[in-house]
Tab-separated table of C-alpha atoms in Angstrom:
chain	number	residue	atom	x	y	z
A	13	UNK	CA	-17.761	-0.232	37.625
A	14	UNK	CA	-16.730	-3.878	37.815
A	15	UNK	CA	-13.229	-5.297	37.999
A	16	UNK	CA	-12.882	-5.531	34.178
A	17	UNK	CA	-13.704	-1.814	33.878
A	18	UNK	CA	-10.961	-0.959	36.350
A	19	UNK	CA	-8.585	-3.254	34.504
A	20	UNK	CA	-9.289	-1.282	31.308
A	21	UNK	CA	-8.778	2.176	32.766
A	22	UNK	CA	-5.808	1.372	35.003
A	23	UNK	CA	-3.217	2.134	32.299
A	24	UNK	CA	-4.890	5.505	31.771
A	25	UNK	CA	-4.780	6.081	35.520
A	26	UNK	CA	-1.059	5.287	35.519
A	27	UNK	CA	-0.608	7.680	32.583
A	28	UNK	CA	-2.514	10.453	34.431
A	29	UNK	CA	-5.175	10.485	31.719
A	30	UNK	CA	-8.343	9.955	33.760
A	31	UNK	CA	-11.014	12.505	34.588
A	32	UNK	CA	-11.529	13.295	38.256
A	33	UNK	CA	-14.586	11.060	38.771
A	34	UNK	CA	-12.896	7.995	37.285
A	35	UNK	CA	-9.687	8.740	39.155
A	36	UNK	CA	-11.574	8.862	42.444
A	37	UNK	CA	-13.298	5.567	41.602
A	38	UNK	CA	-9.955	3.903	40.889
A	39	UNK	CA	-8.449	5.225	44.106
A	40	UNK	CA	-11.400	3.869	46.055
A	41	UNK	CA	-11.095	0.455	44.378
A	42	UNK	CA	-7.326	0.007	44.638
A	43	UNK	CA	-7.004	-0.626	48.396
A	44	UNK	CA	-9.493	-3.495	48.195
A	45	UNK	CA	-8.166	-5.227	45.049
A	46	UNK	CA	-4.749	-6.877	45.091
A	47	UNK	CA	-4.937	-7.784	41.382
A	48	UNK	CA	-5.411	-4.124	40.422
A	49	UNK	CA	-2.595	-3.138	42.794
A	50	UNK	CA	-0.292	-5.534	40.957
A	51	UNK	CA	-1.511	-4.273	37.589
A	52	UNK	CA	-0.974	-0.673	38.636
A	53	UNK	CA	2.581	-1.476	39.680
A	54	UNK	CA	3.086	-3.081	36.289
A	55	UNK	CA	1.682	-0.101	34.387
A	56	UNK	CA	3.694	2.358	36.448
A	57	UNK	CA	6.841	0.444	35.625
A	58	UNK	CA	5.918	0.429	31.925
A	59	UNK	CA	5.008	4.115	31.997
A	60	UNK	CA	8.279	5.023	33.722
A	61	UNK	CA	10.335	3.009	31.261
A	62	UNK	CA	8.560	4.384	28.188
A	63	UNK	CA	8.830	7.989	29.366
A	64	UNK	CA	12.478	7.668	30.320
A	65	UNK	CA	13.371	5.986	27.038
A	66	UNK	CA	11.535	8.570	24.936
A	67	UNK	CA	12.821	11.621	26.764
A	68	UNK	CA	16.362	10.597	25.934
A	69	UNK	CA	15.547	10.470	22.212
A	70	UNK	CA	17.138	13.401	20.388
A	71	UNK	CA	15.931	14.524	16.996
A	72	UNK	CA	18.713	14.389	14.366
A	73	UNK	CA	19.893	17.969	13.868
A	74	UNK	CA	19.745	17.835	10.053
A	75	UNK	CA	16.161	16.602	9.900
A	76	UNK	CA	14.529	20.034	9.941
A	77	UNK	CA	16.802	21.323	7.197
A	78	UNK	CA	16.044	18.258	5.029
A	79	UNK	CA	12.333	18.944	5.367
A	80	UNK	CA	12.830	22.580	4.348
A	81	UNK	CA	14.876	21.552	1.327
A	82	UNK	CA	12.225	19.082	0.252
A	83	UNK	CA	9.281	21.465	0.535
A	84	UNK	CA	11.192	24.148	-1.358
A	85	UNK	CA	11.738	21.808	-4.288
A	86	UNK	CA	9.230	22.481	-7.085
A	87	UNK	CA	6.656	19.754	-6.964
A	88	UNK	CA	2.903	20.337	-6.968
A	89	UNK	CA	1.110	18.777	-9.928
A	90	UNK	CA	4.361	18.256	-11.821
A	91	UNK	CA	5.522	15.713	-9.220
A	92	UNK	CA	3.121	12.822	-9.986
A	93	UNK	CA	3.449	13.463	-13.718
A	94	UNK	CA	7.221	13.354	-13.452
A	95	UNK	CA	7.058	10.080	-11.540
A	96	UNK	CA	4.648	8.587	-14.067
A	97	UNK	CA	6.900	9.706	-16.924
A	98	UNK	CA	9.982	8.224	-15.252
A	99	UNK	CA	8.132	4.949	-14.644
A	100	UNK	CA	6.980	4.772	-18.271
A	101	UNK	CA	10.491	5.483	-19.535
A	102	UNK	CA	12.047	2.895	-17.237
A	103	UNK	CA	9.514	0.217	-18.139
A	104	UNK	CA	9.861	0.864	-21.880
A	105	UNK	CA	13.461	-0.290	-21.591
A	106	UNK	CA	12.402	-3.460	-19.755
A	107	UNK	CA	9.879	-4.669	-22.342
A	108	UNK	CA	11.379	-7.331	-24.667
A	109	UNK	CA	13.378	-5.374	-27.259
A	110	UNK	CA	12.562	-7.912	-29.973
A	111	UNK	CA	8.857	-7.313	-29.382
A	112	UNK	CA	8.789	-3.873	-31.057
A	113	UNK	CA	10.071	-4.861	-34.545
A	114	UNK	CA	8.317	-8.269	-34.391
A	115	UNK	CA	4.906	-6.696	-33.814
A	116	UNK	CA	5.496	-4.097	-36.534
A	117	UNK	CA	6.630	-6.808	-38.982
A	118	UNK	CA	3.550	-8.954	-38.283
A	119	UNK	CA	1.260	-5.986	-38.785
A	120	UNK	CA	3.023	-5.082	-42.040
A	121	UNK	CA	2.674	-8.689	-43.190
A	122	UNK	CA	-1.051	-8.505	-42.430
A	123	UNK	CA	-1.383	-5.379	-44.564
A	124	UNK	CA	0.537	-6.963	-47.455
A	125	UNK	CA	-1.632	-10.104	-47.367
A	126	UNK	CA	-4.799	-7.949	-47.181
A	127	UNK	CA	-3.727	-5.892	-50.213
A	128	UNK	CA	-2.543	-8.849	-52.313
A	129	UNK	CA	-5.582	-11.001	-51.548
A	130	UNK	CA	-7.955	-8.094	-51.975
A	131	UNK	CA	-9.552	-8.922	-48.613
A	132	UNK	CA	-9.013	-5.684	-46.677
A	133	UNK	CA	-10.889	-7.160	-43.720
A	134	UNK	CA	-7.840	-9.377	-43.142
A	135	UNK	CA	-6.566	-6.568	-40.907
A	136	UNK	CA	-9.519	-7.280	-38.571
A	137	UNK	CA	-8.095	-10.747	-38.174
A	138	UNK	CA	-4.453	-9.808	-37.656
A	139	UNK	CA	-4.573	-6.691	-35.466
A	140	UNK	CA	-6.185	-8.275	-32.350
A	141	UNK	CA	-3.880	-11.325	-32.578
A	142	UNK	CA	-0.729	-9.234	-32.766
A	143	UNK	CA	-1.869	-7.061	-29.859
A	144	UNK	CA	-2.816	-10.082	-27.738
A	145	UNK	CA	0.575	-11.731	-28.301
A	146	UNK	CA	2.485	-8.604	-27.327
A	147	UNK	CA	0.463	-8.155	-24.133
A	148	UNK	CA	0.894	-11.799	-23.174
A	149	UNK	CA	4.651	-11.147	-23.129
A	150	UNK	CA	4.536	-8.187	-20.747
A	151	UNK	CA	5.265	-9.807	-17.447
A	152	UNK	CA	6.687	-12.868	-15.731
A	153	UNK	CA	10.053	-14.558	-15.328
A	154	UNK	CA	10.055	-16.018	-18.837
A	155	UNK	CA	9.799	-12.527	-20.419
A	156	UNK	CA	11.331	-10.058	-18.020
A	157	UNK	CA	15.086	-10.320	-17.409
A	158	UNK	CA	14.680	-7.895	-14.508
A	159	UNK	CA	11.705	-9.761	-13.009
A	160	UNK	CA	13.288	-10.450	-9.606
A	161	UNK	CA	14.656	-6.926	-9.395
A	162	UNK	CA	11.327	-5.394	-10.397
A	163	UNK	CA	9.506	-7.521	-7.838
A	164	UNK	CA	11.780	-6.176	-5.114
A	165	UNK	CA	11.280	-2.470	-5.912
A	166	UNK	CA	8.953	-0.297	-3.832
A	167	UNK	CA	6.812	0.438	-6.933
A	168	UNK	CA	3.679	-1.715	-6.775
A	169	UNK	CA	3.563	-4.622	-9.252
A	170	UNK	CA	0.231	-3.360	-10.605
A	171	UNK	CA	1.732	0.056	-11.371
A	172	UNK	CA	4.581	-1.592	-13.252
A	173	UNK	CA	2.107	-3.740	-15.179
A	174	UNK	CA	-0.096	-0.714	-15.912
A	175	UNK	CA	2.909	1.240	-17.193
A	176	UNK	CA	3.971	-1.566	-19.537
A	177	UNK	CA	0.383	-2.156	-20.601
A	178	UNK	CA	-0.029	1.527	-21.471
A	179	UNK	CA	3.184	1.648	-23.481
A	180	UNK	CA	2.585	-1.551	-25.474
A	181	UNK	CA	-1.138	-0.869	-26.008
A	182	UNK	CA	-0.384	2.617	-27.310
A	183	UNK	CA	2.175	1.075	-29.675
A	184	UNK	CA	-0.295	-1.578	-30.865
A	185	UNK	CA	-2.976	1.040	-31.390
A	186	UNK	CA	-0.664	3.240	-33.442
A	187	UNK	CA	0.442	0.281	-35.560
A	188	UNK	CA	-3.139	-0.830	-36.222
A	189	UNK	CA	-4.122	2.730	-37.117
A	190	UNK	CA	-1.157	3.013	-39.458
A	191	UNK	CA	-2.120	-0.309	-41.088
A	192	UNK	CA	-5.681	0.929	-41.551
A	193	UNK	CA	-4.477	4.194	-43.083
A	194	UNK	CA	-2.318	2.238	-45.548
A	195	UNK	CA	-5.348	0.149	-46.522
A	196	UNK	CA	-7.290	3.338	-47.215
A	197	UNK	CA	-5.097	3.697	-50.303
A	198	UNK	CA	-6.993	0.667	-51.617
A	199	UNK	CA	-10.441	1.460	-50.246
A	200	UNK	CA	-12.834	4.443	-50.259
A	201	UNK	CA	-11.953	7.001	-47.502
A	202	UNK	CA	-15.414	6.804	-45.924
A	203	UNK	CA	-14.604	3.237	-44.841
A	204	UNK	CA	-12.012	4.498	-42.317
A	205	UNK	CA	-14.512	4.428	-39.431
A	206	UNK	CA	-15.799	0.967	-40.398
A	207	UNK	CA	-12.275	-0.414	-40.675
A	208	UNK	CA	-11.156	0.985	-37.297
A	209	UNK	CA	-14.314	-0.077	-35.485
A	210	UNK	CA	-13.893	-3.540	-36.968
A	211	UNK	CA	-10.735	-4.294	-34.983
A	212	UNK	CA	-10.777	-1.826	-32.083
A	213	UNK	CA	-13.142	-3.547	-29.604
A	214	UNK	CA	-11.977	-7.133	-30.350
A	215	UNK	CA	-8.378	-5.965	-29.999
A	216	UNK	CA	-9.096	-4.414	-26.580
A	217	UNK	CA	-10.911	-7.545	-25.360
A	218	UNK	CA	-8.365	-10.019	-26.688
A	219	UNK	CA	-5.455	-7.956	-25.330
A	220	UNK	CA	-6.985	-7.765	-21.840
A	221	UNK	CA	-7.746	-11.487	-21.897
A	222	UNK	CA	-4.213	-12.331	-23.018
A	223	UNK	CA	-2.735	-10.162	-20.268
A	224	UNK	CA	-4.824	-11.788	-17.544
A	225	UNK	CA	-4.203	-15.316	-18.821
A	226	UNK	CA	-0.465	-14.653	-19.086
A	227	UNK	CA	-0.417	-13.707	-15.398
A	228	UNK	CA	-2.370	-16.786	-14.424
A	229	UNK	CA	-1.178	-19.445	-16.870
A	230	UNK	CA	2.013	-18.126	-18.459
A	231	UNK	CA	2.684	-16.524	-21.818
A	232	UNK	CA	2.497	-19.602	-24.044
A	233	UNK	CA	-0.837	-20.775	-22.650
A	234	UNK	CA	-2.240	-17.242	-22.827
A	235	UNK	CA	-1.357	-16.881	-26.514
A	236	UNK	CA	-2.647	-20.365	-27.313
A	237	UNK	CA	-5.979	-19.818	-25.574
A	238	UNK	CA	-6.677	-16.331	-26.918
A	239	UNK	CA	-5.779	-17.373	-30.468
A	240	UNK	CA	-8.059	-20.419	-30.191
A	241	UNK	CA	-10.925	-18.235	-28.996
A	242	UNK	CA	-10.298	-15.690	-31.742
A	243	UNK	CA	-9.931	-18.169	-34.598
A	244	UNK	CA	-12.891	-20.176	-33.279
A	245	UNK	CA	-15.355	-17.447	-34.159
A	246	UNK	CA	-14.295	-17.621	-37.830
A	247	UNK	CA	-15.039	-21.350	-38.123
A	248	UNK	CA	-18.104	-22.032	-40.313
A	249	UNK	CA	-20.039	-24.053	-37.759
A	250	UNK	CA	-22.919	-24.642	-40.180
A	251	UNK	CA	-20.801	-27.456	-41.599
A	252	UNK	CA	-20.173	-29.015	-38.201
A	253	UNK	CA	-23.860	-28.690	-37.387
A	254	UNK	CA	-24.544	-31.454	-39.845
A	255	UNK	CA	-22.828	-33.853	-37.413
A	256	UNK	CA	-24.023	-32.300	-34.157
A	257	UNK	CA	-27.648	-31.532	-34.763
A	258	UNK	CA	-28.252	-30.075	-31.316
A	259	UNK	CA	-30.201	-26.862	-30.779
A	260	UNK	CA	-28.219	-26.121	-27.590
A	261	UNK	CA	-24.954	-26.325	-29.528
A	262	UNK	CA	-26.327	-24.000	-32.210
A	263	UNK	CA	-27.442	-21.520	-29.550
A	264	UNK	CA	-24.017	-21.448	-27.890
A	265	UNK	CA	-22.243	-21.013	-31.215
A	266	UNK	CA	-24.556	-18.225	-32.327
A	267	UNK	CA	-24.167	-16.384	-29.002
A	268	UNK	CA	-20.381	-16.765	-29.179
A	269	UNK	CA	-20.158	-15.441	-32.721
A	270	UNK	CA	-22.479	-12.560	-31.889
A	271	UNK	CA	-20.285	-11.616	-28.910
A	272	UNK	CA	-17.597	-10.416	-31.325
A	273	UNK	CA	-20.117	-8.188	-33.074
A	274	UNK	CA	-21.020	-6.281	-29.887
A	275	UNK	CA	-18.369	-3.595	-29.212
A	276	UNK	CA	-19.964	-2.234	-25.960
A	277	UNK	CA	-20.005	-5.730	-24.447
A	278	UNK	CA	-16.432	-6.392	-25.585
A	279	UNK	CA	-15.276	-3.095	-24.052
A	280	UNK	CA	-17.046	-3.864	-20.772
A	281	UNK	CA	-15.447	-7.315	-20.638
A	282	UNK	CA	-12.048	-5.829	-21.536
A	283	UNK	CA	-12.267	-3.360	-18.629
A	284	UNK	CA	-13.310	-6.139	-16.260
A	285	UNK	CA	-10.442	-8.388	-17.375
A	286	UNK	CA	-7.972	-5.524	-17.154
A	287	UNK	CA	-9.063	-4.660	-13.610
A	288	UNK	CA	-8.701	-8.314	-12.618
A	289	UNK	CA	-5.246	-8.477	-14.217
A	290	UNK	CA	-4.013	-5.383	-12.354
A	291	UNK	CA	-5.426	-6.721	-9.087
A	292	UNK	CA	-3.886	-10.083	-9.777
A	293	UNK	CA	-0.477	-8.468	-10.339
A	294	UNK	CA	-0.502	-7.253	-6.737
A	295	UNK	CA	-1.632	-10.646	-5.379
A	296	UNK	CA	0.832	-13.250	-6.665
A	297	UNK	CA	-0.704	-15.887	-4.376
A	298	UNK	CA	-3.755	-15.909	-6.636
A	299	UNK	CA	-1.773	-16.674	-9.784
A	300	UNK	CA	-2.433	-20.159	-10.972
A	301	UNK	CA	1.078	-20.580	-12.394
A	302	UNK	CA	2.814	-19.546	-9.163
A	303	UNK	CA	3.847	-23.073	-8.188
A	304	UNK	CA	5.045	-23.884	-11.686
A	305	UNK	CA	7.232	-20.823	-12.021
A	306	UNK	CA	8.719	-21.319	-8.558
A	307	UNK	CA	9.495	-24.918	-9.453
A	308	UNK	CA	11.183	-23.812	-12.651
A	309	UNK	CA	13.203	-21.318	-10.723
A	310	UNK	CA	14.506	-23.943	-8.300
A	311	UNK	CA	15.332	-26.301	-11.156
A	312	UNK	CA	17.299	-23.522	-12.818
B	17	UNK	CA	5.184	36.457	13.829
B	18	UNK	CA	7.976	38.731	12.659
B	19	UNK	CA	10.492	36.905	14.816
B	20	UNK	CA	9.472	33.622	13.214
B	21	UNK	CA	10.107	34.648	9.618
B	22	UNK	CA	13.106	32.742	8.329
B	23	UNK	CA	14.839	33.298	5.045
B	24	UNK	CA	15.428	30.322	2.799
B	25	UNK	CA	19.108	30.096	3.642
B	26	UNK	CA	18.754	30.069	7.429
B	27	UNK	CA	19.043	26.817	9.343
B	28	UNK	CA	16.121	25.379	11.267
B	29	UNK	CA	15.691	27.239	14.592
B	30	UNK	CA	16.470	25.176	17.675
B	31	UNK	CA	13.313	26.014	19.609
B	32	UNK	CA	10.388	28.086	18.502
B	33	UNK	CA	7.290	26.953	20.311
B	34	UNK	CA	4.200	28.574	18.944
B	35	UNK	CA	1.945	30.505	21.292
B	36	UNK	CA	-0.823	30.163	18.729
B	37	UNK	CA	-3.426	27.419	18.810
B	38	UNK	CA	-2.435	24.436	16.694
B	39	UNK	CA	-5.384	24.868	14.383
B	40	UNK	CA	-4.281	28.380	13.445
B	41	UNK	CA	-0.781	26.992	12.914
B	42	UNK	CA	-2.095	24.470	10.403
B	43	UNK	CA	-4.066	27.176	8.607
B	44	UNK	CA	-0.821	29.087	8.177
B	45	UNK	CA	0.934	25.947	6.944
B	46	UNK	CA	-1.911	25.427	4.471
B	47	UNK	CA	-1.100	28.945	3.215
B	48	UNK	CA	2.517	27.726	2.834
B	49	UNK	CA	3.991	29.748	5.684
B	50	UNK	CA	7.365	28.091	6.343
B	51	UNK	CA	7.696	29.689	9.771
B	52	UNK	CA	4.470	27.965	10.837
B	53	UNK	CA	5.862	24.572	9.808
B	54	UNK	CA	9.004	25.323	11.780
B	55	UNK	CA	6.896	26.173	14.839
B	56	UNK	CA	4.972	22.935	14.463
B	57	UNK	CA	8.240	21.010	14.196
B	58	UNK	CA	9.669	22.755	17.241
B	59	UNK	CA	6.545	21.900	19.217
B	60	UNK	CA	6.086	18.273	18.140
B	61	UNK	CA	9.235	17.165	16.276
B	62	UNK	CA	10.709	15.272	19.234
B	63	UNK	CA	7.452	13.430	19.985
B	64	UNK	CA	6.968	12.486	16.336
B	65	UNK	CA	10.536	11.274	15.980
B	66	UNK	CA	10.362	9.315	19.243
B	67	UNK	CA	7.150	7.612	18.132
B	68	UNK	CA	8.544	6.801	14.675
B	69	UNK	CA	11.703	5.436	16.291
B	70	UNK	CA	9.754	3.213	18.704
B	71	UNK	CA	7.680	1.794	15.856
B	72	UNK	CA	10.454	1.290	13.327
B	73	UNK	CA	13.350	0.600	15.690
B	74	UNK	CA	15.677	2.234	13.168
B	75	UNK	CA	16.837	5.873	13.497
B	76	UNK	CA	17.333	6.302	9.725
B	77	UNK	CA	13.858	4.936	8.968
B	78	UNK	CA	12.353	7.100	11.735
B	79	UNK	CA	14.044	10.161	10.264
B	80	UNK	CA	12.566	9.379	6.839
B	81	UNK	CA	9.125	8.852	8.365
B	82	UNK	CA	9.166	12.199	10.190
B	83	UNK	CA	10.462	13.965	7.097
B	84	UNK	CA	7.714	12.431	4.992
B	85	UNK	CA	5.146	13.317	7.656
B	86	UNK	CA	6.131	16.988	7.702
B	87	UNK	CA	6.175	17.167	3.917
B	88	UNK	CA	2.690	15.590	3.879
B	89	UNK	CA	1.532	18.164	6.433
B	90	UNK	CA	2.970	20.910	4.260
B	91	UNK	CA	1.007	19.627	1.281
B	92	UNK	CA	-2.188	18.567	3.055
B	93	UNK	CA	-2.578	20.886	6.070
B	94	UNK	CA	-5.717	22.308	4.450
B	95	UNK	CA	-7.421	18.929	4.881
B	96	UNK	CA	-7.241	19.124	8.677
B	97	UNK	CA	-10.772	19.972	9.816
B	98	UNK	CA	-10.114	20.625	13.472
B	99	UNK	CA	-11.376	17.197	14.515
B	100	UNK	CA	-9.403	16.297	17.621
B	101	UNK	CA	-5.962	17.431	18.658
B	102	UNK	CA	-3.352	18.255	16.061
B	103	UNK	CA	-0.885	15.978	17.876
B	104	UNK	CA	-3.175	12.983	17.332
B	105	UNK	CA	-3.539	13.897	13.648
B	106	UNK	CA	0.243	14.135	13.249
B	107	UNK	CA	0.833	10.876	15.105
B	108	UNK	CA	-1.733	9.227	12.834
B	109	UNK	CA	0.377	10.168	9.807
B	110	UNK	CA	3.573	8.957	11.499
B	111	UNK	CA	1.835	5.716	12.488
B	112	UNK	CA	0.718	4.972	8.927
B	113	UNK	CA	4.079	5.760	7.374
B	114	UNK	CA	6.078	3.872	10.004
B	115	UNK	CA	3.966	0.729	9.713
B	116	UNK	CA	4.149	0.932	5.924
B	117	UNK	CA	7.948	1.030	6.210
B	118	UNK	CA	7.894	-1.928	8.597
B	119	UNK	CA	5.642	-3.996	6.350
B	120	UNK	CA	7.910	-3.327	3.406
B	121	UNK	CA	10.713	-4.896	5.410
B	122	UNK	CA	8.868	-7.857	6.931
B	123	UNK	CA	5.646	-9.810	7.085
B	124	UNK	CA	2.576	-7.955	8.348
B	125	UNK	CA	1.694	-8.491	11.962
B	126	UNK	CA	-1.861	-9.620	12.572
B	127	UNK	CA	-4.218	-9.835	15.522
B	128	UNK	CA	-3.652	-13.594	15.469
B	129	UNK	CA	-0.835	-12.867	17.882
B	130	UNK	CA	-3.455	-11.998	20.450
B	131	UNK	CA	-4.578	-15.614	20.472
B	132	UNK	CA	-1.086	-16.850	21.319
B	133	UNK	CA	-0.999	-15.424	24.799
B	134	UNK	CA	1.636	-16.386	27.298
B	135	UNK	CA	0.204	-18.218	30.265
B	136	UNK	CA	-0.053	-16.011	33.362
B	137	UNK	CA	2.105	-17.447	36.089
B	138	UNK	CA	3.786	-16.098	39.157
B	139	UNK	CA	2.869	-12.646	40.390
B	140	UNK	CA	5.089	-9.856	39.036
B	141	UNK	CA	4.736	-7.604	42.108
B	142	UNK	CA	7.996	-8.513	43.705
B	143	UNK	CA	9.951	-7.832	40.562
B	144	UNK	CA	8.135	-4.586	39.823
B	145	UNK	CA	9.324	-3.302	43.135
B	146	UNK	CA	12.849	-4.480	42.526
B	147	UNK	CA	15.604	-2.331	41.100
B	148	UNK	CA	15.947	-4.427	37.967
B	149	UNK	CA	12.456	-3.596	36.766
B	150	UNK	CA	13.757	-1.370	33.982
B	151	UNK	CA	15.637	-4.312	32.481
B	152	UNK	CA	12.686	-6.694	32.296
B	153	UNK	CA	10.275	-3.957	31.218
B	154	UNK	CA	12.613	-3.106	28.354
B	155	UNK	CA	12.897	-6.753	27.420
B	156	UNK	CA	9.143	-7.269	27.622
B	157	UNK	CA	8.361	-4.134	25.605
B	158	UNK	CA	10.776	-5.189	22.886
B	159	UNK	CA	8.960	-8.485	22.530
B	160	UNK	CA	5.622	-6.782	21.799
B	161	UNK	CA	4.432	-6.345	18.217
B	162	UNK	CA	4.622	-2.781	16.774
B	163	UNK	CA	0.828	-2.504	16.969
B	164	UNK	CA	0.756	-3.317	20.693
B	165	UNK	CA	3.826	-1.257	21.423
B	166	UNK	CA	2.205	1.679	19.585
B	167	UNK	CA	-0.771	1.705	21.939
B	168	UNK	CA	1.500	1.836	24.994
B	169	UNK	CA	3.624	4.597	23.485
B	170	UNK	CA	0.548	6.645	22.616
B	171	UNK	CA	-0.954	6.283	26.088
B	172	UNK	CA	2.144	6.638	28.251
B	173	UNK	CA	4.390	9.030	26.339
B	174	UNK	CA	2.132	10.912	23.960
B	175	UNK	CA	-0.652	11.228	26.554
B	176	UNK	CA	-3.501	10.294	24.215
B	177	UNK	CA	-6.961	9.173	25.270
B	178	UNK	CA	-8.323	5.784	24.155
B	179	UNK	CA	-10.409	7.512	21.468
B	180	UNK	CA	-7.359	9.371	20.161
B	181	UNK	CA	-5.292	6.189	20.171
B	182	UNK	CA	-8.060	4.499	18.170
B	183	UNK	CA	-7.991	7.336	15.629
B	184	UNK	CA	-4.196	7.180	15.312
B	185	UNK	CA	-4.210	3.404	14.883
B	186	UNK	CA	-7.314	3.500	12.671
B	187	UNK	CA	-9.079	0.841	14.680
B	188	UNK	CA	-12.098	0.689	16.991
B	189	UNK	CA	-11.728	1.737	20.644
B	190	UNK	CA	-12.515	-1.884	21.548
B	191	UNK	CA	-9.374	-2.989	19.682
B	192	UNK	CA	-7.287	-0.466	21.636
B	193	UNK	CA	-8.675	-1.908	24.859
B	194	UNK	CA	-7.972	-5.459	23.746
B	195	UNK	CA	-4.424	-4.484	22.783
B	196	UNK	CA	-3.875	-2.953	26.209
B	197	UNK	CA	-5.266	-6.083	27.785
B	198	UNK	CA	-3.026	-8.248	25.601
B	199	UNK	CA	-0.004	-6.095	26.500
B	200	UNK	CA	-0.781	-6.517	30.204
B	201	UNK	CA	-1.007	-10.312	29.933
B	202	UNK	CA	2.084	-10.436	27.740
B	203	UNK	CA	4.145	-8.341	30.172
B	204	UNK	CA	3.031	-10.493	33.065
B	205	UNK	CA	3.833	-13.607	31.047
B	206	UNK	CA	7.369	-12.404	30.268
B	207	UNK	CA	7.955	-11.657	33.900
B	208	UNK	CA	6.615	-15.038	34.974
B	209	UNK	CA	8.983	-16.824	32.619
B	210	UNK	CA	11.815	-14.748	33.983
B	211	UNK	CA	10.834	-15.723	37.534
B	212	UNK	CA	10.968	-19.383	36.583
B	213	UNK	CA	14.379	-18.947	34.919
B	214	UNK	CA	15.793	-17.179	37.943
B	215	UNK	CA	14.521	-19.849	40.342
B	216	UNK	CA	15.916	-22.740	38.296
């Protein structure tokens, strides 16, 4: 053993934790090493202080009874479900109250326009936009009056975001389904599957994108960008192609328009975006709008 | 066993140290035997509370940590596989919960602190031998980070080996050694500064 080895095991020697062989080695080394003698004195002082301080610690008398009371409370599987239910209920109250009727009214308007114009596919166009707008308004100081309070609670920001996301997405899904069912009064029943599949995957993708962008860039930018992307795939680019006769441009446009026709790809992207959004909620330093919102706060 | 059975209305017994091996005790807790949990508490409650108190520095927080630890043991005793001493397993739970509580209250403490070492100066021997050693040791210990303080507590009061300390702190044995080494240099540094102050 060299000096560094003795230095490492000296605290264990002082604590009486060494095996006989190592203890003997330390005792043989100590008389010839003044540095280790000083270190041993130091560790013995530390050991004495720590032991004295801890021995005087008394356990609060009510602690044992509190533990018994807690373990006797019914919990088991019901406990996490109860917590999740309480979180969902609490977060429902914190989502913008105006959002619920506004989303329903927009969806109803979409149905009316679809029926009057005779273009039932109009619901494909409206449902993802309505869902994206509502998800872009889930979080952040501009939307949440209890933002500071929520940020200070022990519940993780990603859990809060997930709870709100679940509530609002379920609401959007129900509204879109209801709209589709209404349209079935004007279309053959066997088109139900086609109608639902028409908006389901784009709605999931656009909603996830809007949520992530709202965390990074703020609600207004998120809505603007997702709407641009959504509307962009309806633009008849064949007309523009007359001015930009580039094969690369045509390839990009074709790939972009085909993206919206591939539900598995849209679902995969939606899951990826959602995961990033939830991760981002727990890491505010990575939000691109952090500096802006802090600046706004100081100005206010 | 019969003497340990406690009805739901009885208070927690003051001292009921189990003659059974700890592993058997945990098996009974896994089968939701309240008396076994009480025996475990009687055997280790003081050590767990002392450790939680040293890490958190707040009796109320330490109480919550120990309560949460025992409730976790009640729910998860079946997961203990007999690897290492039960005390080290329990202290590992306390360690995690206490540091989580601390981090909720303040910024996390990183190993970067180990780079900011105090310069070793005058020899501490004379002061170690002096009657006021308790005062400077207390002062020096209080200035250590919870992670470094934890290692000293686990070695000197809980009587854990380096491997057990590493398991409790969820870090490599090398990190435990470096923390001990840092603590030694830090304690010497505090004492040196005190020497200078007293001379001037």
